[in-house]
mmCIF file of C-alpha atoms in Angstrom:
data_model
loop_
_atom_site.group_PDB
_atom_site.id
_atom_site.type_symbol
_atom_site.label_atom_id
_atom_site.label_comp_id
_atom_site.label_asym_id
_atom_site.label_seq_id
_atom_site.Cartn_x
_atom_site.Cartn_y
_atom_site.Cartn_z
ATOM 1 C CA MET A 1 66.815 52.460 94.605
ATOM 2 C CA SER A 2 65.331 52.988 97.613
ATOM 3 C CA ILE A 3 61.078 53.756 97.797
ATOM 4 C CA GLN A 4 60.163 56.967 97.994
ATOM 5 C CA ILE A 5 57.510 59.818 99.507
ATOM 6 C CA GLY A 6 54.762 59.533 97.169
ATOM 7 C CA GLN A 7 55.208 56.596 96.186
ATOM 8 C CA PRO A 8 52.853 53.197 97.225
ATOM 9 C CA LEU A 9 53.682 50.170 99.054
ATOM 10 C CA PRO A 10 54.864 47.451 96.719
ATOM 11 C CA ASP A 11 52.948 44.259 96.783
ATOM 12 C CA VAL A 12 54.124 41.844 98.075
ATOM 13 C CA GLU A 13 52.611 38.380 100.229
ATOM 14 C CA VAL A 14 53.747 38.582 103.292
ATOM 15 C CA THR A 15 53.669 36.082 107.023
ATOM 16 C CA VAL A 16 51.371 37.934 109.342
ATOM 17 C CA ILE A 17 51.570 37.341 113.352
ATOM 18 C CA GLU A 18 49.004 39.263 115.745
ATOM 19 C CA ASP A 19 47.531 38.764 118.574
ATOM 20 C CA GLY A 20 48.577 35.578 119.818
ATOM 21 C CA ALA A 21 46.848 33.805 116.940
ATOM 22 C CA PRO A 22 48.344 31.287 113.888
ATOM 23 C CA ALA A 23 50.580 33.460 111.272
ATOM 24 C CA ARG A 24 48.872 34.110 108.361
ATOM 25 C CA ARG A 25 49.923 34.888 104.559
ATOM 26 C CA GLN A 26 48.410 38.322 103.402
ATOM 27 C CA SER A 27 49.195 40.232 100.459
ATOM 28 C CA THR A 28 51.388 44.467 101.858
ATOM 29 C CA ALA A 29 48.526 45.843 99.545
ATOM 30 C CA SER A 30 46.157 44.499 101.653
ATOM 31 C CA LEU A 31 47.347 44.988 104.635
ATOM 32 C CA PHE A 32 48.054 48.765 104.058
ATOM 33 C CA ALA A 33 44.572 49.658 102.032
ATOM 34 C CA HIS A 34 42.543 52.010 103.241
ATOM 35 C CA ALA A 35 44.932 52.497 106.707
ATOM 36 C CA ARG A 36 47.042 54.534 107.881
ATOM 37 C CA VAL A 37 50.111 52.933 109.052
ATOM 38 C CA VAL A 38 53.330 53.366 110.766
ATOM 39 C CA LEU A 39 55.821 50.874 109.574
ATOM 40 C CA PHE A 40 59.003 49.677 111.213
ATOM 41 C CA ALA A 41 61.789 47.826 110.087
ATOM 42 C CA VAL A 42 64.214 46.313 112.543
ATOM 43 C CA PRO A 43 67.581 44.315 111.096
ATOM 44 C CA GLY A 44 66.338 41.144 113.883
ATOM 45 C CA ALA A 45 64.670 39.706 115.972
ATOM 46 C CA PHE A 46 66.180 39.557 119.376
ATOM 47 C CA THR A 47 68.985 41.420 118.292
ATOM 48 C CA PRO A 48 70.329 43.646 121.161
ATOM 49 C CA THR A 49 68.826 47.411 119.764
ATOM 50 C CA CYS A 50 65.896 46.304 117.966
ATOM 51 C CA SER A 51 64.752 43.788 121.475
ATOM 52 C CA ASP A 52 66.131 46.719 124.275
ATOM 53 C CA HIS A 53 64.688 49.774 122.042
ATOM 54 C CA HIS A 54 62.945 49.553 118.731
ATOM 55 C CA LEU A 55 60.045 47.651 119.104
ATOM 56 C CA PRO A 56 59.802 48.283 122.934
ATOM 57 C CA GLY A 57 59.365 51.787 121.954
ATOM 58 C CA TYR A 58 56.298 50.827 119.704
ATOM 59 C CA VAL A 59 54.866 48.890 122.675
ATOM 60 C CA GLN A 60 55.082 51.697 124.635
ATOM 61 C CA HIS A 61 53.333 53.994 122.817
ATOM 62 C CA TYR A 62 50.827 51.622 120.698
ATOM 63 C CA ARG A 63 47.917 52.916 122.822
ATOM 64 C CA THR A 64 48.987 56.884 121.477
ATOM 65 C CA PHE A 65 49.435 55.805 118.008
ATOM 66 C CA ARG A 66 45.921 53.998 118.375
ATOM 67 C CA GLU A 67 44.048 57.496 119.759
ATOM 68 C CA HIS A 68 44.805 59.261 116.466
ATOM 69 C CA GLY A 69 43.640 56.279 114.216
ATOM 70 C CA ILE A 70 47.005 55.314 113.452
ATOM 71 C CA GLU A 71 47.762 51.600 112.978
ATOM 72 C CA VAL A 72 51.584 49.897 113.928
ATOM 73 C CA VAL A 73 53.044 47.296 111.759
ATOM 74 C CA GLY A 74 57.100 46.003 112.586
ATOM 75 C CA MET A 75 59.130 44.007 110.503
ATOM 76 C CA ALA A 76 62.339 42.029 110.395
ATOM 77 C CA VAL A 77 63.621 39.295 107.843
ATOM 78 C CA ASN A 78 63.236 36.124 110.454
ATOM 79 C CA ASP A 79 61.011 33.458 110.005
ATOM 80 C CA ALA A 80 57.198 33.656 111.281
ATOM 81 C CA TYR A 81 58.465 30.830 114.086
ATOM 82 C CA VAL A 82 60.759 33.525 115.775
ATOM 83 C CA MET A 83 58.656 36.656 115.081
ATOM 84 C CA GLN A 84 56.144 34.948 116.889
ATOM 85 C CA ALA A 85 58.533 34.179 119.662
ATOM 86 C CA TRP A 86 59.585 37.253 119.592
ATOM 87 C CA ALA A 87 56.332 38.857 120.082
ATOM 88 C CA ALA A 88 55.242 36.923 123.250
ATOM 89 C CA VAL A 89 58.668 37.852 124.985
ATOM 90 C CA GLN A 90 58.053 41.332 124.230
ATOM 91 C CA GLN A 91 54.490 41.471 125.102
ATOM 92 C CA VAL A 92 53.521 42.884 122.253
ATOM 93 C CA PRO A 93 49.453 44.407 122.269
ATOM 94 C CA ALA A 94 46.980 42.600 120.603
ATOM 95 C CA GLY A 95 46.756 44.785 117.219
ATOM 96 C CA LEU A 96 50.337 45.602 116.902
ATOM 97 C CA LYS A 97 50.924 43.263 113.855
ATOM 98 C CA LEU A 98 54.538 41.791 113.352
ATOM 99 C CA LEU A 99 55.991 41.250 109.782
ATOM 100 C CA ALA A 100 57.832 38.235 109.010
ATOM 101 C CA ASP A 101 59.903 38.527 105.808
ATOM 102 C CA GLY A 102 61.376 35.072 105.800
ATOM 103 C CA ASN A 103 63.075 35.547 102.149
ATOM 104 C CA ALA A 104 63.864 39.613 102.660
ATOM 105 C CA SER A 105 60.908 39.691 99.443
ATOM 106 C CA PHE A 106 59.212 42.904 100.657
ATOM 107 C CA THR A 107 62.363 44.731 102.369
ATOM 108 C CA SER A 108 63.939 44.173 98.466
ATOM 109 C CA ALA A 109 61.097 45.528 97.423
ATOM 110 C CA LEU A 110 61.285 48.660 99.341
ATOM 111 C CA GLY A 111 64.636 48.677 98.128
ATOM 112 C CA LEU A 112 66.106 48.962 102.265
ATOM 113 C CA GLN A 113 67.722 45.868 102.629
ATOM 114 C CA PHE A 114 71.353 45.606 103.679
ATOM 115 C CA ASP A 115 74.031 42.557 103.257
ATOM 116 C CA GLY A 116 74.552 41.672 106.753
ATOM 117 C CA THR A 117 76.665 38.035 105.441
ATOM 118 C CA ALA A 118 79.867 39.708 107.350
ATOM 119 C CA TYR A 119 78.402 39.308 110.412
ATOM 120 C CA GLY A 120 76.672 36.140 109.928
ATOM 121 C CA MET A 121 73.181 37.577 109.336
ATOM 122 C CA GLY A 122 72.457 37.065 105.741
ATOM 123 C CA LEU A 123 69.990 39.748 104.136
ATOM 124 C CA ARG A 124 68.583 42.434 106.689
ATOM 125 C CA ALA A 125 66.583 45.103 106.976
ATOM 126 C CA ARG A 126 68.045 48.451 107.036
ATOM 127 C CA ARG A 127 66.443 50.231 110.412
ATOM 128 C CA PHE A 128 63.613 52.776 109.338
ATOM 129 C CA ALA A 129 60.233 53.794 109.874
ATOM 130 C CA LEU A 130 57.331 54.938 107.488
ATOM 131 C CA TYR A 131 54.034 56.277 107.586
ATOM 132 C CA ALA A 132 51.714 55.482 104.818
ATOM 133 C CA GLU A 133 48.435 55.787 103.982
ATOM 134 C CA ASP A 134 46.036 54.120 101.992
ATOM 135 C CA GLY A 135 48.667 52.064 101.253
ATOM 136 C CA VAL A 136 51.499 55.201 99.984
ATOM 137 C CA VAL A 137 54.182 56.532 101.786
ATOM 138 C CA ARG A 138 53.922 59.799 103.153
ATOM 139 C CA GLN A 139 57.196 59.672 105.158
ATOM 140 C CA LEU A 140 60.178 57.860 105.149
ATOM 141 C CA TYR A 141 63.334 57.854 107.605
ATOM 142 C CA VAL A 142 66.308 55.179 107.505
ATOM 143 C CA GLU A 143 68.942 55.042 109.513
ATOM 144 C CA ALA A 144 72.419 55.489 109.258
ATOM 145 C CA PRO A 145 74.156 52.563 109.871
ATOM 146 C CA GLY A 146 74.645 51.874 113.557
ATOM 147 C CA GLU A 147 72.022 54.754 114.023
ATOM 148 C CA PHE A 148 68.793 54.304 116.008
ATOM 149 C CA ARG A 149 67.396 58.019 116.052
ATOM 150 C CA VAL A 150 65.052 58.795 113.592
ATOM 151 C CA SER A 151 63.009 55.514 112.908
ATOM 152 C CA THR A 152 62.652 55.342 116.962
ATOM 153 C CA ALA A 153 58.353 55.410 118.379
ATOM 154 C CA GLU A 154 59.237 58.773 120.057
ATOM 155 C CA ALA A 155 60.118 60.277 116.498
ATOM 156 C CA MET A 156 57.706 59.018 114.438
ATOM 157 C CA LEU A 157 55.202 60.469 117.200
ATOM 158 C CA GLN A 158 57.064 63.797 116.815
ATOM 159 C CA ALA A 159 57.194 63.435 112.746
ATOM 160 C CA LEU A 160 53.277 63.173 112.798
ATOM 161 C CA GLY A 161 52.740 65.947 115.246
ATOM 162 C CA VAL A 162 51.072 63.336 117.682
ATOM 163 C CA GLY A 163 53.478 63.940 120.796
ATOM 164 C CA ALA A 164 54.325 60.436 123.088
ATOM 165 C CA ARG A 165 53.246 59.251 125.729
ATOM 166 C CA THR A 166 54.562 57.630 128.325
ATOM 167 C CA THR A 167 51.796 55.012 129.403
ATOM 168 C CA ALA A 168 52.330 51.514 128.089
ATOM 169 C CA GLY A 169 49.499 50.260 125.757
#
């Protein structure tokens, strides 16, 4: 069963990629505590929709989220090296964190995994976005298979009542 609105995010250790610094291990409890955070997940770094639209939308609107006191964290079931390379290629701005969930531990604890073995991808994260305050899920948007609508940066800004700007962050 997937995580529900009103539930705390599970406490799992993940690898955090941020600001070009070496990857570091951190518990999700400490990462999401005392913060307002949008967490979005993609099925895989360097995959077409993820690289062409999903992460770039959050990069483009990062400043708007931050101006409203909202942190942005993206994640994928990829290893830290892939996530570091993806952050560099995508020119992820300072402060926008990426989580490498290489073993799908956090993804599975959220109940938001899918089996992509038929496509040579193994276990992956479903495409989703959620808003959490102090580690508790307040809003959750999970995409139907093959869709990309409710987890976009623009959709999250709208859901949060913030509104999207078109300037890069």
